[in-house]
């Protein structure tokens, strides 16, 4: 069993930024599990499936083979042998992932892959159900959150810096809708594990959050 750090929390809490930095400091591999759900989402989108069509999603799971590879230390997602990493971060893939991740068959499909990765090596794994479901025996568990306003503002600034047109109120509404879906689904809902440490990053800088998590590892 590797040394495992689980970081869960809602959309836009900064999990991937923080997890990558913690992984670098601890010499662990960073596993972004949201990318796996997004990978399956790309498969469903390619088949023209509507996010609300649960039957078709379950059926399409059968011919999807999602794997992770590390190329120059960077996580790459392969879908049926093809590298689809560049297609994961679209709004469309995010929305499909947010809805289809509530389907139990989708979660089961990705569970073993996540557990195998953590068993083989030292990992910092981020997601929604890592501490509660995927790695209940993780060495360190963090529930990383921030207020809706903070998360929406960060996302807004990020998009603006990229030159993408966006409306703050729409971003905030989208974040709230995603939180609701993740927290209220029946299978592996987003919640703080009993033995997880709550870190609210609303008024913390990135280095402060990283340092707080590194301290928990000692
Ligand atoms: O974190 P990210 O936005 O990439 O995740 C995409 C979607 O995948 C989330 O909206 C969430 O519904 C789902 N997800 C999940 N469990 C995880 C990671 C992501 O349900 N461990």
Coordinates of C-alpha atoms and ligand atoms in Angstrom, one line a residue:
X1 CA 0.0 0.0 0.0
X2 CA 1.3 3.4 -0.9
X3 CA 1.2 6.5 1.3
X4 CA -2.1 8.0 0.4
X5 CA -3.4 11.6 0.8
X6 CA -7.1 12.1 0.0
X7 CA -8.3 15.6 -0.8
X8 CA -12.1 16.0 -1.4
X9 CA -14.3 19.1 -1.8
X10 CA -16.7 20.9 -4.0
X11 CA -16.0 22.3 -7.5
X12 CA -13.7 25.2 -7.6
X13 CA -12.2 24.9 -4.1
X14 CA -8.7 24.7 -5.7
X15 CA -8.2 21.0 -5.1
X16 CA -6.1 20.4 -8.2
X17 CA -3.8 23.4 -7.7
X18 CA -3.2 22.4 -4.1
X19 CA -3.0 18.6 -4.7
X20 CA -0.4 19.1 -7.4
X21 CA 1.8 21.2 -5.1
X22 CA 1.4 18.8 -2.1
X23 CA 2.3 15.9 -4.4
X24 CA 5.5 17.7 -5.6
X25 CA 6.6 18.4 -2.0
X26 CA 5.8 14.9 -0.8
X27 CA 7.2 13.1 -3.9
X28 CA 3.8 11.5 -4.6
X29 CA 2.0 11.1 -7.9
X30 CA -1.0 13.4 -8.3
X31 CA -4.2 11.6 -9.4
X32 CA -7.1 13.9 -10.6
X33 CA -10.1 11.6 -10.4
X34 CA -12.4 14.2 -11.9
X35 CA -10.5 13.6 -15.1
X36 CA -11.7 10.0 -15.1
X37 CA -15.3 11.1 -14.8
X38 CA -14.7 13.6 -17.6
X39 CA -13.1 10.9 -19.7
X40 CA -16.2 8.7 -19.5
X41 CA -18.3 11.9 -20.2
X42 CA -16.4 12.4 -23.5
X43 CA -17.3 8.8 -24.4
X44 CA -21.0 9.5 -23.7
X45 CA -20.9 12.8 -25.7
X46 CA -19.2 11.1 -28.6
X47 CA -22.1 8.7 -28.7
X48 CA -24.5 11.6 -28.8
X49 CA -26.1 10.6 -25.4
X50 CA -28.2 13.0 -23.5
X51 CA -27.0 13.6 -19.9
X52 CA -30.4 12.6 -18.6
X53 CA -30.5 9.3 -20.5
X54 CA -29.4 6.9 -17.7
X55 CA -30.1 3.7 -19.6
X56 CA -27.8 4.8 -22.5
X57 CA -25.1 5.9 -20.1
X58 CA -25.1 2.5 -18.4
X59 CA -25.1 0.7 -21.7
X60 CA -22.2 2.9 -23.1
X61 CA -20.1 2.1 -20.0
X62 CA -19.6 -1.4 -21.3
X63 CA -17.5 -0.4 -24.3
X64 CA -15.5 2.3 -22.6
X65 CA -12.0 1.6 -21.4
X66 CA -10.6 4.5 -19.4
X67 CA -6.9 4.4 -18.3
X68 CA -4.4 6.8 -16.8
X69 CA -0.8 7.1 -17.9
X70 CA 1.9 9.5 -16.8
X71 CA 3.9 11.2 -19.5
X72 CA 6.7 13.4 -18.2
X73 CA 5.0 13.3 -14.9
X74 CA 1.7 14.7 -16.2
X75 CA -1.5 12.7 -16.0
X76 CA -2.9 11.7 -19.4
X77 CA -6.3 10.1 -19.9
X78 CA -6.8 7.4 -22.5
X79 CA -10.2 6.4 -23.8
X80 CA -10.2 3.1 -25.8
X81 CA -6.5 3.6 -26.5
X82 CA -6.7 7.3 -27.6
X83 CA -5.3 10.2 -25.6
X84 CA -8.3 12.5 -25.0
X85 CA -6.7 14.7 -22.3
X86 CA -7.1 17.9 -24.3
X87 CA -10.9 17.2 -24.5
X88 CA -11.6 17.0 -20.8
X89 CA -11.8 20.6 -19.6
X90 CA -14.8 21.8 -21.7
X91 CA -18.0 23.0 -20.2
X92 CA -19.8 20.3 -22.1
X93 CA -17.6 17.5 -20.6
X94 CA -17.9 19.1 -17.1
X95 CA -21.7 19.1 -17.3
X96 CA -21.9 15.6 -18.6
X97 CA -19.5 14.4 -15.9
X98 CA -21.4 16.2 -13.2
X99 CA -24.7 14.5 -14.2
X100 CA -23.4 11.0 -15.2
X101 CA -21.2 10.7 -12.1
X102 CA -24.4 10.1 -10.1
X103 CA -25.0 6.9 -12.0
X104 CA -23.8 4.0 -9.8
X105 CA -22.5 2.0 -12.8
X106 CA -20.3 4.9 -13.8
X107 CA -18.8 5.1 -10.3
X108 CA -18.3 1.3 -10.1
X109 CA -16.5 1.4 -13.4
X110 CA -13.9 3.8 -12.1
X111 CA -13.5 2.5 -8.5
X112 CA -11.0 -0.3 -9.1
X113 CA -8.7 1.8 -11.3
X114 CA -8.5 4.4 -8.5
X115 CA -7.8 1.9 -5.8
X116 CA -5.2 0.1 -7.8
X117 CA -3.3 3.4 -8.5
X118 CA -3.2 4.1 -4.7
X119 CA -2.2 0.6 -3.8
X120 CA 0.8 0.7 -6.2
X121 CA 2.3 4.0 -5.3
X122 CA 2.3 7.1 -3.1
X123 CA -0.5 9.3 -4.3
X124 CA -2.3 12.6 -3.6
X125 CA -5.7 11.9 -5.0
X126 CA -8.4 14.5 -5.3
X127 CA -12.1 14.1 -6.0
X128 CA -15.4 14.0 -4.2
X129 CA -15.5 10.6 -2.5
X130 CA -11.8 9.7 -2.0
X131 CA -11.8 9.8 1.8
X132 CA -15.3 8.4 2.2
X133 CA -15.4 5.7 -0.4
X134 CA -12.4 5.1 -2.6
X135 CA -9.6 5.2 0.0
X136 CA -11.3 4.9 3.5
X137 CA -7.9 4.0 5.0
X138 CA -6.0 7.0 3.5
X139 CA -3.1 8.2 5.7
X140 CA -4.3 11.8 5.5
X141 CA -7.7 13.1 4.6
X142 CA -8.6 16.7 3.8
X143 CA -11.9 18.3 3.1
X144 CA -11.0 21.4 1.1
X145 CA -13.7 24.0 0.7
X146 CA -14.3 27.7 0.2
X147 CA -17.4 29.8 0.1
X148 CA -19.5 29.8 -3.1
X149 CA -18.6 33.5 -3.6
X150 CA -14.9 32.8 -3.3
X151 CA -15.0 29.9 -5.7
X152 CA -17.1 31.8 -8.2
X153 CA -14.8 34.8 -8.0
X154 CA -11.7 32.7 -8.6
X155 CA -13.3 30.9 -11.6
X156 CA -14.4 34.3 -13.0
X157 CA -10.9 35.8 -12.7
X158 CA -9.4 32.6 -14.2
X159 CA -11.7 32.8 -17.3
X160 CA -11.2 36.5 -17.6
X161 CA -7.4 36.1 -17.6
X162 CA -7.8 33.6 -20.4
X163 CA -9.9 36.1 -22.4
X164 CA -13.1 34.0 -22.1
X165 CA -16.3 36.0 -21.9
X166 CA -18.3 35.1 -18.8
X167 CA -20.9 36.4 -16.3
X168 CA -20.2 36.2 -12.6
X169 CA -23.8 35.3 -11.6
X170 CA -23.9 32.5 -14.1
X171 CA -20.7 31.0 -12.8
X172 CA -22.0 31.2 -9.2
X173 CA -25.3 29.5 -10.2
X174 CA -23.4 26.8 -12.1
X175 CA -21.2 26.1 -9.0
X176 CA -24.2 25.9 -6.8
X177 CA -25.9 23.5 -9.1
X178 CA -22.8 21.3 -9.2
X179 CA -22.5 21.3 -5.4
X180 CA -26.2 20.3 -5.1
X181 CA -25.8 17.4 -7.6
X182 CA -22.6 16.1 -5.9
X183 CA -24.0 16.4 -2.4
X184 CA -27.4 15.0 -2.9
X185 CA -26.8 12.0 -5.1
X186 CA -27.4 8.6 -3.5
X187 CA -24.1 6.9 -4.4
X188 CA -21.0 8.3 -2.8
X189 CA -22.2 11.8 -2.3
X190 CA -19.8 14.6 -1.5
X191 CA -19.4 15.0 2.2
X192 CA -16.6 15.4 4.7
X193 CA -15.3 12.0 6.0
X194 CA -15.6 11.7 9.8
X195 CA -11.8 11.5 10.1
X196 CA -11.0 14.3 7.5
X197 CA -9.6 17.6 8.5
X198 CA -11.7 20.6 7.2
X199 CA -9.7 23.3 5.5
X200 CA -11.6 26.4 4.4
X201 CA -9.4 28.2 1.9
X202 CA -11.7 31.3 1.6
X203 CA -9.2 33.5 3.4
X204 CA -6.0 31.5 2.8
X205 CA -3.3 31.8 0.2
X206 CA -2.2 28.8 -1.9
X207 CA 1.1 28.4 0.0
X208 CA -0.8 28.6 3.3
X209 CA -3.2 25.8 2.3
X210 CA -0.3 23.6 1.0
X211 CA 1.6 24.2 4.3
X212 CA -1.5 23.3 6.4
X213 CA -1.8 20.0 4.5
X214 CA 2.0 19.2 4.7
X215 CA 1.7 19.7 8.5
X216 CA -1.0 17.1 8.7
X217 CA 1.4 14.6 7.0
X218 CA 4.0 14.8 9.7
Ligands
LIG1 O1 -13.4 17.8 -10.4 P1 -14.0 17.9 -11.7 O2 -14.8 19.1 -12.0 O3 -13.0 17.6 -12.8 O4 -15.0 16.7 -11.7 C1 -15.9 16.5 -12.8 C2 -17.2 15.9 -12.2 O5 -16.9 14.6 -11.8 C3 -17.7 16.6 -10.9 O6 -18.7 17.5 -11.2 C4 -18.2 15.4 -10.0 O7 -19.6 15.3 -10.2 C5 -17.6 14.2 -10.6 N1 -16.6 13.6 -9.7 C6 -17.1 12.6 -8.8 N2 -16.2 12.0 -8.0 C7 -14.9 12.2 -8.0 C8 -14.4 13.2 -8.9 C9 -15.3 13.9 -9.7 O8 -18.3 12.4 -8.7 N3 -14.1 11.6 -7.2

